[in-house]
Each structure stands twice: as C-alpha cells, then as structure tokens.
Short mmCIF file of C-alpha atoms and ligand atoms in Angstrom, two decimals:
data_model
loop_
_atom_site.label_atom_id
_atom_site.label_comp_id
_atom_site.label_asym_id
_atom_site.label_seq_id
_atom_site.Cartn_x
_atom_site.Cartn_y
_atom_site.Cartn_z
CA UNK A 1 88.35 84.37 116.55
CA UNK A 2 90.22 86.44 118.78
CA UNK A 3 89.33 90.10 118.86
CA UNK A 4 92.22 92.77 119.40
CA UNK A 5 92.27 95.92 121.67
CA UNK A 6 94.67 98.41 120.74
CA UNK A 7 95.27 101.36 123.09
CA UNK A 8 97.28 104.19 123.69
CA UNK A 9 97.08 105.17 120.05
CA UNK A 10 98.54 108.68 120.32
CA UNK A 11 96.53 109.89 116.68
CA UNK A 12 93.97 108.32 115.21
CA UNK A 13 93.82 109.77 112.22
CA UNK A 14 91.04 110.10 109.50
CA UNK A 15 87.75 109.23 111.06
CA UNK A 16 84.62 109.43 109.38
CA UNK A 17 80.96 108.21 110.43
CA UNK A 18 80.09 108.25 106.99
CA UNK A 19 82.19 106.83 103.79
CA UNK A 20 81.54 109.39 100.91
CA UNK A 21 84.17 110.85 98.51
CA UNK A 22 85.15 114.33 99.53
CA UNK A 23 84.50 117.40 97.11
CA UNK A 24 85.87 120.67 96.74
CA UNK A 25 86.54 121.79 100.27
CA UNK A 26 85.24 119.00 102.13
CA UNK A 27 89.16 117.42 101.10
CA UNK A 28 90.22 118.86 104.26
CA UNK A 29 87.48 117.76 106.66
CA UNK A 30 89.99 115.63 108.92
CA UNK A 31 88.69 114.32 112.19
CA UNK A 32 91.67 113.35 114.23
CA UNK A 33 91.57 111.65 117.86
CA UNK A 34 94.24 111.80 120.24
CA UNK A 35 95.30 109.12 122.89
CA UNK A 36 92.60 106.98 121.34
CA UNK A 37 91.42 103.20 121.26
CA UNK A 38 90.50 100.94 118.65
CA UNK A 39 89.03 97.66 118.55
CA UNK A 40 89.05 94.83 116.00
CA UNK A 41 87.23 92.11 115.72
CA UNK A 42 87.22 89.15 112.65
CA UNK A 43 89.59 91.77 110.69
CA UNK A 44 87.49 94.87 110.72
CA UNK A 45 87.39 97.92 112.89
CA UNK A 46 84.48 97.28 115.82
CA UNK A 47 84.50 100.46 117.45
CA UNK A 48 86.92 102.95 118.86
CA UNK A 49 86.97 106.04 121.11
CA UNK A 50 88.92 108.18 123.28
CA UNK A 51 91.62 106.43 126.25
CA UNK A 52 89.61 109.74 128.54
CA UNK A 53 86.79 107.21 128.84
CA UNK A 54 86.25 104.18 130.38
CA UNK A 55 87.62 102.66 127.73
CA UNK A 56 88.63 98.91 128.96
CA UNK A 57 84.83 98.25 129.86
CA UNK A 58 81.86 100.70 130.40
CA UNK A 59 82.98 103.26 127.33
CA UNK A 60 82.49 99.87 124.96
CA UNK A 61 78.60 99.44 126.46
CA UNK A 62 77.43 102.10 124.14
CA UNK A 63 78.36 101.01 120.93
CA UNK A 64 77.63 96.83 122.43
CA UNK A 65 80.89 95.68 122.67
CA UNK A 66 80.83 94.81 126.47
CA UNK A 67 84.86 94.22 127.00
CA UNK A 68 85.36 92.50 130.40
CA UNK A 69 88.88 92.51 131.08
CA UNK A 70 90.61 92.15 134.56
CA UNK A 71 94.09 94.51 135.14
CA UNK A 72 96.04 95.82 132.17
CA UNK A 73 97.17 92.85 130.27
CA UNK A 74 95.61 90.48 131.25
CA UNK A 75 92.89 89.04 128.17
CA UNK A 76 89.68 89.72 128.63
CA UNK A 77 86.26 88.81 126.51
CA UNK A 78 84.52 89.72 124.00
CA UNK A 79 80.87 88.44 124.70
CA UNK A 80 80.00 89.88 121.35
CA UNK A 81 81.97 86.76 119.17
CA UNK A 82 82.78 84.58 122.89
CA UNK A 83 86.55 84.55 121.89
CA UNK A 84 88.61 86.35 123.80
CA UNK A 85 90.50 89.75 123.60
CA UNK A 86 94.05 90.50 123.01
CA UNK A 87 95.37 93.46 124.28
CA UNK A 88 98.40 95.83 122.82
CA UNK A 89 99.88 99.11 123.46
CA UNK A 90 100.20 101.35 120.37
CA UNK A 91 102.79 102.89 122.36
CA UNK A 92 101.72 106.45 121.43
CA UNK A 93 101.64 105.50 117.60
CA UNK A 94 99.72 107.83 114.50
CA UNK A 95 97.43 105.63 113.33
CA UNK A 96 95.96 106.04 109.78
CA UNK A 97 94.29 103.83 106.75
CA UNK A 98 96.37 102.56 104.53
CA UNK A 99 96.72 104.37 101.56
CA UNK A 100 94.33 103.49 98.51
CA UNK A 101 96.07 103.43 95.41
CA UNK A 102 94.00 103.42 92.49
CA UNK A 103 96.47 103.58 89.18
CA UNK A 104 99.08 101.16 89.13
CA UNK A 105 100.95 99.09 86.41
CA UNK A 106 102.91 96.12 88.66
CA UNK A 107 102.52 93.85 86.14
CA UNK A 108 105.94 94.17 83.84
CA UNK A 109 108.11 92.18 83.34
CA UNK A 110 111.60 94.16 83.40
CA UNK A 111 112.98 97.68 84.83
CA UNK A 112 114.17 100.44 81.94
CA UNK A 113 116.70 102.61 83.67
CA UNK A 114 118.07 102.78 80.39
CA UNK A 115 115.43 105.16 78.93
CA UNK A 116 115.72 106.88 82.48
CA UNK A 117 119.71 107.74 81.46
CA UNK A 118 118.81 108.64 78.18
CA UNK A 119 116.53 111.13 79.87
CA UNK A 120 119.04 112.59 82.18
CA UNK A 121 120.94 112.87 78.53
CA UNK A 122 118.03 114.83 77.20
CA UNK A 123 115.73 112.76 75.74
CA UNK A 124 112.16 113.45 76.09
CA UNK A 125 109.48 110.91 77.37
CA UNK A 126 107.48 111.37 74.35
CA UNK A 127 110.73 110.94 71.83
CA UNK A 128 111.63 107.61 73.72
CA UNK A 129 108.47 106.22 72.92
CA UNK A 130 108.31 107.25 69.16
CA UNK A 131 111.35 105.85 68.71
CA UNK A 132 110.14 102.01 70.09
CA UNK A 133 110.84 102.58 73.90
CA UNK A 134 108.50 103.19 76.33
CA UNK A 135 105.14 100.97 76.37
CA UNK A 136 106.61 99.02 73.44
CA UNK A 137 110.06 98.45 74.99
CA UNK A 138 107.68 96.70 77.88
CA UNK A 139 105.60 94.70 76.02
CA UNK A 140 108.62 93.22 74.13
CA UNK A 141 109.50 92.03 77.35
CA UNK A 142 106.27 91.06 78.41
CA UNK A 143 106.01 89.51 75.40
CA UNK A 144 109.07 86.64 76.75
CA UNK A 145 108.22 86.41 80.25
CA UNK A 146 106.26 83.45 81.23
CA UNK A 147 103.16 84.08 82.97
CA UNK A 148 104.17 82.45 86.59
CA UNK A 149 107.59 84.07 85.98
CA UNK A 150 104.82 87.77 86.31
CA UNK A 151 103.64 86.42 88.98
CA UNK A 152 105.78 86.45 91.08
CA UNK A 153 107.64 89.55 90.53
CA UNK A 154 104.37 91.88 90.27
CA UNK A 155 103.55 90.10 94.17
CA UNK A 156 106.74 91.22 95.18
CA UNK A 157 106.13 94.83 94.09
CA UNK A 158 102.12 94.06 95.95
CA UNK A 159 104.33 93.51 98.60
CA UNK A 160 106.55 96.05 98.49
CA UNK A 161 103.65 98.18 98.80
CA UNK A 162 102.16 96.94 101.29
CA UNK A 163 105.31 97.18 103.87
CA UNK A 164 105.02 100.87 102.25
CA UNK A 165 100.94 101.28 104.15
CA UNK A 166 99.44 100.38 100.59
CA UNK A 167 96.45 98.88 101.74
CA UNK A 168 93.96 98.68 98.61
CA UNK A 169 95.48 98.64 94.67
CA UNK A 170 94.33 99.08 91.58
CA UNK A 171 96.46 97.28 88.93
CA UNK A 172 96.54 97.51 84.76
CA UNK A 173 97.05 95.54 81.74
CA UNK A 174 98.57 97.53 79.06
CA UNK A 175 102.07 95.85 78.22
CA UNK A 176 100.38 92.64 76.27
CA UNK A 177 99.31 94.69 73.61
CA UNK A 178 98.00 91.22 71.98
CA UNK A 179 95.40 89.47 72.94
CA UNK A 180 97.38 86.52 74.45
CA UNK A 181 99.64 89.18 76.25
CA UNK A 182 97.20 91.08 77.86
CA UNK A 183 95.09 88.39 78.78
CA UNK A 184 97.96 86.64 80.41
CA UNK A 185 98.57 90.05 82.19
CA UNK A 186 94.90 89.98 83.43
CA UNK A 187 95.09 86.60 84.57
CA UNK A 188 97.97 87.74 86.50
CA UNK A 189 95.92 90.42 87.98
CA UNK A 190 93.44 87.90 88.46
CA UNK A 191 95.71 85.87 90.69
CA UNK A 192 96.77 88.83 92.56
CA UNK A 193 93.12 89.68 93.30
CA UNK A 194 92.86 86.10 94.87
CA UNK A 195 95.79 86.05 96.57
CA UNK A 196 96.70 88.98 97.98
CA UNK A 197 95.47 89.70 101.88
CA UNK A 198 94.08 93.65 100.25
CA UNK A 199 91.33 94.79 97.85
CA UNK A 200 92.85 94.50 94.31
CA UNK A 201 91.11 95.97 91.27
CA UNK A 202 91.84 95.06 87.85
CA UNK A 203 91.70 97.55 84.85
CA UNK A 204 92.43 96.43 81.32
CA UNK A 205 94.51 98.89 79.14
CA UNK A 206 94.79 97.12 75.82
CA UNK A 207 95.01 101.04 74.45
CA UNK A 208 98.18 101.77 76.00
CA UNK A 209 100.18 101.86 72.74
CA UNK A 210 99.74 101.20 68.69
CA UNK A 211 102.21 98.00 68.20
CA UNK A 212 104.13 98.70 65.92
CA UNK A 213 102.52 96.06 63.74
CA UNK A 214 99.77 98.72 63.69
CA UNK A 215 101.33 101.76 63.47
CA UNK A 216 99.71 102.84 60.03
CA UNK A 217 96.40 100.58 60.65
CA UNK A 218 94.97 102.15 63.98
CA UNK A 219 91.98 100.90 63.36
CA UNK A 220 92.51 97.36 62.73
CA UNK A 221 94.08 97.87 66.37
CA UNK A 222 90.92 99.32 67.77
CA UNK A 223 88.74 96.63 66.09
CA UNK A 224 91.37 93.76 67.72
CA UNK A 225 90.96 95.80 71.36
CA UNK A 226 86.82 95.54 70.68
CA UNK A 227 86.48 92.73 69.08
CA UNK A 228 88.64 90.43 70.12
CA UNK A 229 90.35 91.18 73.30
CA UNK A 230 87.01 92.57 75.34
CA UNK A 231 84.46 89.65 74.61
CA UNK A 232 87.41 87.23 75.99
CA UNK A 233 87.85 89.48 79.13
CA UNK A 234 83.75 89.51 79.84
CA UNK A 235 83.88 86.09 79.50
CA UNK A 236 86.63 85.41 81.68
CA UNK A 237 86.09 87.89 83.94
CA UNK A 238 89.60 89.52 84.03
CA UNK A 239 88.80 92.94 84.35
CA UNK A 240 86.44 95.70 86.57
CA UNK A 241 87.23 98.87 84.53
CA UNK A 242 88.51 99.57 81.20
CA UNK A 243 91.11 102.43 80.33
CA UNK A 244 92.77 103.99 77.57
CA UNK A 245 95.48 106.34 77.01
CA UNK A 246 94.01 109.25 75.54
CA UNK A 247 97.42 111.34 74.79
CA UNK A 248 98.81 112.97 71.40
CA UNK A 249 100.73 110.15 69.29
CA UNK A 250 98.27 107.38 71.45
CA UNK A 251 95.06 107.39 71.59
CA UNK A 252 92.39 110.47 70.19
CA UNK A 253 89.78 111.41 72.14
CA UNK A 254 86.88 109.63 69.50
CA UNK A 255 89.07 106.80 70.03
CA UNK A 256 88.94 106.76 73.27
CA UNK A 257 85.20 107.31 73.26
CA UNK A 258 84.72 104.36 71.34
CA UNK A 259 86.93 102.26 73.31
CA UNK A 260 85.07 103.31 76.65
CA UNK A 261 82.03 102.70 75.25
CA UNK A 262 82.76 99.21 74.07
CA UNK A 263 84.60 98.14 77.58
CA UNK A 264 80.72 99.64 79.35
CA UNK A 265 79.32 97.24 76.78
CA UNK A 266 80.79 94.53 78.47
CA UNK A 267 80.19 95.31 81.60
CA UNK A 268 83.15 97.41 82.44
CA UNK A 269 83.56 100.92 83.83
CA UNK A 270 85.78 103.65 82.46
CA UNK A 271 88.93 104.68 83.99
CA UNK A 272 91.30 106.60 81.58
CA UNK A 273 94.79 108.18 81.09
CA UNK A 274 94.07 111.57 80.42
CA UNK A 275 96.00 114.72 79.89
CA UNK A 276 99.54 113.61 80.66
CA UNK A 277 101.49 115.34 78.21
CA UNK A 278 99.03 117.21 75.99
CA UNK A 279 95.25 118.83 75.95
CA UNK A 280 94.17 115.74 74.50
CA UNK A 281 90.82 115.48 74.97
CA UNK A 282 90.72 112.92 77.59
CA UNK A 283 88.82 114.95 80.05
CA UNK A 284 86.24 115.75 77.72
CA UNK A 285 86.55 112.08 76.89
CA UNK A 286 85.96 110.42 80.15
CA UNK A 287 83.41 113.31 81.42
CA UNK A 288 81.15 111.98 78.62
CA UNK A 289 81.48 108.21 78.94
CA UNK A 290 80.84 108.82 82.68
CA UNK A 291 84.32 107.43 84.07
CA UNK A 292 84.50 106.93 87.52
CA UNK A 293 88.01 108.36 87.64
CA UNK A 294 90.50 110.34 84.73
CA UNK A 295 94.07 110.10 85.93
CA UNK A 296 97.07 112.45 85.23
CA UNK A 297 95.60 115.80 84.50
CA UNK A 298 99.07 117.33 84.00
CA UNK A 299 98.23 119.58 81.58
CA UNK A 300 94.87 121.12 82.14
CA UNK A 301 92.97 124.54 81.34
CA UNK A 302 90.00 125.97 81.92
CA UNK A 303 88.00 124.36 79.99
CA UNK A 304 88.93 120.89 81.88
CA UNK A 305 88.25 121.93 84.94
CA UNK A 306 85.00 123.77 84.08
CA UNK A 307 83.74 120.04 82.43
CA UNK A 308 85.04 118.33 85.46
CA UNK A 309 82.85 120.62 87.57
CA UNK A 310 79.79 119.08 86.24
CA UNK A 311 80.61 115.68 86.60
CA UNK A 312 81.16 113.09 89.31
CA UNK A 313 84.04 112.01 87.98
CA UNK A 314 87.20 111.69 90.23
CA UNK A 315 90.29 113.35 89.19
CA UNK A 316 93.37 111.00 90.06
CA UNK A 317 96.60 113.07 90.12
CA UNK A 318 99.55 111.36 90.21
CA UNK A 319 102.71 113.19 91.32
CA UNK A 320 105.77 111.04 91.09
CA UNK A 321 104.97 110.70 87.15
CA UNK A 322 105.41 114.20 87.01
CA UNK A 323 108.52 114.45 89.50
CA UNK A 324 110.27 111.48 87.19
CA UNK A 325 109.71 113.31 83.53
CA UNK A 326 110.52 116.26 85.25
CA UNK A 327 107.11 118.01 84.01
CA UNK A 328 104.59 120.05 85.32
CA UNK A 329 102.05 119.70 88.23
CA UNK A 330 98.72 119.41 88.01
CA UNK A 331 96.84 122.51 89.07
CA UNK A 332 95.54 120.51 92.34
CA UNK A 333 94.98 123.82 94.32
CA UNK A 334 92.53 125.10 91.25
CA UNK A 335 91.04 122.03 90.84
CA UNK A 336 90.23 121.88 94.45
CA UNK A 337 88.57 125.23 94.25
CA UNK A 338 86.57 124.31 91.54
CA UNK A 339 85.16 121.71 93.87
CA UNK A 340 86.39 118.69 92.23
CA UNK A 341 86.78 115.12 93.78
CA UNK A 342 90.64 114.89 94.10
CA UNK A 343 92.38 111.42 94.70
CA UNK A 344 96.32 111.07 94.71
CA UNK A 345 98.21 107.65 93.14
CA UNK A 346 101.22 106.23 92.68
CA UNK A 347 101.14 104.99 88.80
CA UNK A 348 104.28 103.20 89.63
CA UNK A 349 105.26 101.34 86.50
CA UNK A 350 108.64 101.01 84.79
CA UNK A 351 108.90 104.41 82.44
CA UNK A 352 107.03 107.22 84.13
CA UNK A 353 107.68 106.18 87.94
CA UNK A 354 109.24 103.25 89.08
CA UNK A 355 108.21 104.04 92.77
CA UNK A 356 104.97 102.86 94.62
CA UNK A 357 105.58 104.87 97.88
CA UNK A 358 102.34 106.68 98.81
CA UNK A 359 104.26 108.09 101.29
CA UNK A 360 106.17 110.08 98.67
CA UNK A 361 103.15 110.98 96.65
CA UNK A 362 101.18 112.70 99.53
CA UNK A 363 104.95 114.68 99.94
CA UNK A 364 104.88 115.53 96.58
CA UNK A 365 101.28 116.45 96.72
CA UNK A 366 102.00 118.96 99.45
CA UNK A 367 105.61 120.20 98.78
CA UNK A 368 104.97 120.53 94.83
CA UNK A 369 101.03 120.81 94.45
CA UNK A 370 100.32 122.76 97.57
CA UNK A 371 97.78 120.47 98.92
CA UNK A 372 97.31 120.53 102.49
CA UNK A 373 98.57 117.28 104.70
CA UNK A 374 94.84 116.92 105.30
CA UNK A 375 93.59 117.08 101.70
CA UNK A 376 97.07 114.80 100.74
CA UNK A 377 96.14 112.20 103.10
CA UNK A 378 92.00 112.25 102.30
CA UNK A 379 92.88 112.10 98.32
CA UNK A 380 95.45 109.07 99.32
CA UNK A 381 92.59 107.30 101.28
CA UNK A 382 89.20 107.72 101.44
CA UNK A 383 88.85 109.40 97.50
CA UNK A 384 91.50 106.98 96.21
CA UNK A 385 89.04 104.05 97.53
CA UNK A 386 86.09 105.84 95.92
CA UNK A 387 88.58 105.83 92.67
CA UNK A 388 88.54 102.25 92.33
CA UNK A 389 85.32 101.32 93.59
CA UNK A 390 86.41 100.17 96.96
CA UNK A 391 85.25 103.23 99.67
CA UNK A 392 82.46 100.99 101.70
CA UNK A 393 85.27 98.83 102.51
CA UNK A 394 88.96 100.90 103.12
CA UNK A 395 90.02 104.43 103.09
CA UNK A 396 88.86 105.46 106.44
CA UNK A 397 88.64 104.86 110.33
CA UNK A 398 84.91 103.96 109.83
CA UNK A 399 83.14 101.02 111.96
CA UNK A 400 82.61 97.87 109.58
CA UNK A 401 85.94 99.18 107.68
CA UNK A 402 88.66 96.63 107.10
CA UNK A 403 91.59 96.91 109.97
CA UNK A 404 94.05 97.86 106.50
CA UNK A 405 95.68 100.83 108.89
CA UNK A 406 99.63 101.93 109.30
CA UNK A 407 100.81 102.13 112.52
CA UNK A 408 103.31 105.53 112.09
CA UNK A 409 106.00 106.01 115.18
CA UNK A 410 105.11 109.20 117.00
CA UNK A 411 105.28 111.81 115.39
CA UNK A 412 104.80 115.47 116.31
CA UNK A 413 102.04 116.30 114.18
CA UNK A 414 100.01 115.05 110.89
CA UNK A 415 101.96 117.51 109.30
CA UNK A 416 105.08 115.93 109.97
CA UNK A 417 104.86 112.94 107.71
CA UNK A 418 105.30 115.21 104.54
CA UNK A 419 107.22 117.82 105.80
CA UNK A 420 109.67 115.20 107.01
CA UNK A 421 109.86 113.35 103.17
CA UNK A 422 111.92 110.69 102.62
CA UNK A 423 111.86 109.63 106.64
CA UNK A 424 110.12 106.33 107.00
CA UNK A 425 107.83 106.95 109.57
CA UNK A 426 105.96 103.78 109.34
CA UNK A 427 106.09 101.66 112.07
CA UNK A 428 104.29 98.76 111.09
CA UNK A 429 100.82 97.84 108.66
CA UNK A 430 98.26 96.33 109.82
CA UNK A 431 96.25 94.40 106.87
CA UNK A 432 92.90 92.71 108.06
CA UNK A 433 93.42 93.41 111.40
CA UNK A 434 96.80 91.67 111.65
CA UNK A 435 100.24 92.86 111.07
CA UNK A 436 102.38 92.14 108.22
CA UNK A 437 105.27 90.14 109.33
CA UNK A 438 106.87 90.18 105.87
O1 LIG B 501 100.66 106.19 83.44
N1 LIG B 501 101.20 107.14 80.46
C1 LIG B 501 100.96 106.00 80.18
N2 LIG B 501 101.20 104.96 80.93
C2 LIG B 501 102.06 105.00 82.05
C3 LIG B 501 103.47 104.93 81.67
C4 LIG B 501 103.78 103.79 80.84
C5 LIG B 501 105.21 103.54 80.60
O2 LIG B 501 106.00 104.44 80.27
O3 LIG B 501 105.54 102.37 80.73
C6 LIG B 501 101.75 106.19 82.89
O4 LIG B 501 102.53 107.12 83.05
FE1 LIG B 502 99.46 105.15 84.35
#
C-alpha cells in the first residue's frame, strides 16, 4: 500500500506522545507545530516532525522510516512497507484531528421544525413534550419508517458530518421506545458501525421517554427496558453503552440507577442524560454507577461538581442544545477549575439541535462558555474520544493514531477558527489516511 508524505503543513495542531484524557488544567496543554510534516502509512499516522529538518530523508532515520525520495515530487520509497510514497503539499494548511463526537441521535426518521416555531411562539421544550411532542412525536415517526428507509437517511447525516471534520461518532437509540423500534434503531446503528469509513459507537436509550401507553405504569416500562429489550441487545450485540434520561417528567434518578445497573449487567457501560433542564439527580446518578461519561450538565450546583470531582467520570457538555432552547450554559469554566474531565458534543438530533457541526460547538464553547480555543478543541478531540471509548485510536496527532484529521485553509491562528464562527474553514477531511471525495 502506498504510504503518503504530506508537507508544508503550516499547523499541526494537537500533538500528544501520550493518549490520556485531559483533567482540570491539563485541557489546555496544546502542543502545536508549525511548517510541519506528516507521514501516513496503511491509514494511520507513521511519524511526523518539523519541515526545519531533513525532513524528505535523514529526519525520518530516527523514528525508522528511511524515506528515499529523489527531487521534490518525484515518489520515493518507503522501505518500511516496500510500496512507494506519494508526496503532497499541504499548501500551508492547519491541520487537526477530526473532531470526536460522543452524543449523537442520527437515527430519526423525520425533522420537527414545527415544535421549533411553536418555540419561537413561546412554547417551552419541556411543555412540547408533555403535551405528545418531542421524543414521542419521533418515535411516532420512527414507528412508520422502514428500517432501510433509516438507513439511509441517518448515513447521510454520518456523512454530513464527516464533510463537517467529524471523524469518530457516537450514535443512540431512543426513538423506538418498543422493543421492535429500538432494536431496529440499533441494528441501524449496527450497520452504520460496519459501514461507515470512522469509529462508530452505539448507545441504547430505551429510557428516553414513558410512551404514552405507559404514562401511569412507569414501571411496567422499566421492567419492558430490563427485561425485555436488554437481554435481546446482549444477545445481538447492538449496543456498547447504555443511557437514560435522567430529567424531571423522564426518568428519576433510582430509575436511572436501576436502569444503569441492569444495561452493566449485560455487559454495557453507562452513559447518561443528565441535568438538562433540572437538578435531577443524574450526576449523582451516573457518579455512582461509574459512567464513563454524563452529558448535558446545564443546570448544575455545587454539589454536582463537588461529586464529579471524585470521580473519573467525563462531563460531556453540549452547547448547541443549549443555544437551540435558548437556555443556560453549563458552568464549563467552574467545572474546569474543579479539575473535571471536560468533553464537548454535538447531540444533534431533531428537537434540541438539529445541527452536527463541531465546528459550531467548539464556537459556542468559547464565545458562550468561555473555554479557551485550546481547551474547545482538546474537549472536541482527544476527551470526546475518551467519552466514547475510542482515545487509543482518534482524537490526537499521536503515532499509531488513525489519519481521521481536517485539513483547515490557513488561517492566522488556532484562535481564528472560533473567533471567525460560522466561516467554513475546512479545507478538506482526511478519514483513514485518505480524503473524502464525497
Ligand atoms: O439530548 N434530552 C433528551 N434527548 C435529546 C433530545 C431529544 C429530542 O428532543 O428529540 C437531547 O437533547
Ligand atoms: Fe442527547
């Protein structure tokens, strides 16, 4: 297979010898390279360096690459594999990983901009969903829409966000809420996961809503979640992480507990919806069922972050939910203090944010949340890998990595990319070590 030499890389951006979630502080350790070279071989990131050295032969010696290449252009090889070595200029390009987004809900089967002008009318999120809307108003469609038919248009979304620098995804069930619906969801997931060229990760989210069918029996719903839905999942193998929407009018925090707990009986790891709209509980919740990530965090005191502290669970904030509802922030800055593991998300789904543009989330997380561009980009990469289980393989410029990178046009500075929001800056995205021509 033919290796690729990429050089002239004006940034490259988010280096790290060693692949660890960042804490507290360390969110803004940011090693950054300029007029740098990178070299890929079979998909992955070989080595790279800076264009000061010898960089077309001698500076590869030392970490065994041995690149023997005549003048500029002209293909050398790479004794390593015996193939041979393709050349390009970056042409003075930021180069970064691809952004790691670990909460996601692609699979739906129809948009509700409806809800979204009832909101501009004055209707809250929360009174939309009593009502029928919301989660429900997706699964009814969910409900109709044959399974190849949610295929398709959740790849197109994958896709979407890819051409957008997504280069790892985490994806939910959650708008079945039967067992055939979310295990048709799953297996759509499942699909996904073996078709798409990036890491996806597959949560089921069976407590997303009561149906209505269970509105005054929670229980029974519970007991259908454990009982019925989670032994088909473990023996399928739909899922890697269970989650539940711990929230005021959804799920309680004992609920949740027990609904954790059964998923971890079967194998799967917790990963919940906590603190969206209310203290709920789901902090507390997910701190003592050990989940590898709670997500949301809008509303949050003291006493959150204080159990955080303790824990090595991740704290996934996700900004564009809270720019769509028009709520809150999550106290990133505090929680950052408090040396917790930040990672930022997208959540795009069809009520809460119909948008899967990192890009925008590590804007929001700066303009609105006062993260740094450093600590944006780190919770968007490396610590949103770590948040779905994938951070030996993506979220940094680390040898051995995946080559999942965007290519951004040059740029003045890191700080550029969210100061100038809304500008596409991406250039093109590079996925296994090749670039997307779609
Ligand atoms: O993460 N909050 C719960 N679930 C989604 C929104 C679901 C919906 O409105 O469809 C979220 O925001
Ligand atoms: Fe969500």
């Amino acid at each position: 297979m033919e290796s690729l030499l990429i050089h002239h890389i004006g940034q490259l951006a988010g280096i790290r010898s060693q692949s660890r979630p960042l804490k507290g502080n360390c969110l803004s350790d940011f090693l950054c390279l300029e007029n740098a070279w990178m070299l890929i071989r079979e998909g992955r990131i070989a080595a790279f360096g800076s264009m000061e050295e010898d960089w077309r032969a001698g500076a590869h010696a030392g970490v065994g690459v041995h690149v023997i290449a005549g003048s500029m252009g002209s293909p050398g090889s790479d004794v390593h594999t015996g193939g041979s070595i393709r050349e390009i200029d970056a042409g003075g390009a930021l180069v970064l990983p691809a952004w790691c987004d670990s909460h996601t809900h692609i699979v739906f089967a129809g948009s509700r901009e409806q809800e979204f002008v009832d909101k501009i009318k004055g209707v809250s999120y929360a009174e939309i969903a009593a009502k029928g809307g919301g989660i429900l108003n997706s699964a009814r469609k969910l409900a109709d829409t044959p399974e190849e038919d949610l295929y398709y248009m959740a790849y197109a979304r994958l896709v979407e966000c890819m051409r957008m620098g997504t280069g790892a995804i985490e994806i939910k069930s959650g708008y079945g809420l039967s067992t055939e619906a979310e295990l048709k969801m799953l297996r759509v997931i499942q699909r996904l996961k073996q078709n798409a060229p990036i890491p996806v990760r597959s949560t089921f989210l069976g407590a997303h809503a009561f149906p209505v069918a269970f509105k005054n029996n929670r229980d029974a719903y519970i007991d259908l979640v454990v009982e019925e839905m989670l032994p088909q999942i473990q023996a399928e193998g739909l899922a890697d992480y269970i989650d539940v929407f711990c929230e005021d009018g959804f799920f309680t925090q004992s609920e949740t507990e027990r609904i954790c707990r059964a998923g971890m009986e079967r194998g799967l790891i917790p990963k919940i919806h906590a603190n969206q709209l209310n203290r709920s509980g789901g902090v507390q919740a997910g701190v003592a069922v050990g989940a590898l990530s709670v997500d949301h965090l809008e509303t949050m005191g003291p006493e959150e972050i204080a159990c955080l502290q303790g824990s090595t669970t991740i704290a996934t904030l996700l900004p564009g939910a809270a720019f769509f509802l028009r709520m809150g922030y999550p106290p990133a800055r505090a929680m950052v203090d408090a040396g917790l593991t930040l990672a930022l998300a997208s959540d795009y789904n069809p009520g809460s944010c119909p948008s899967g543009n990192m890009n925008f989330v590590v804007a929001l997380a700066c303009i609105q949340m006062k993260l740094t561009p450093e600590e944006a980009i780190n919770a968007a990469t490396i610590n949103g890998a770590y948040a779905m289980g994938v951070g030996q393989e993506v979220g940094s410029i680390t040898e051995g990595k995946k080559a999942n990178l965007i290519f951004m046009r040059p740029v003045p500075s890191l700080a550029y990319l969210p100061y100038a929001f809304g500008t596409t800056h991406i250039d093109r995205v590079m996925i296994n070590g090749e670039f997307l021509d779609y």
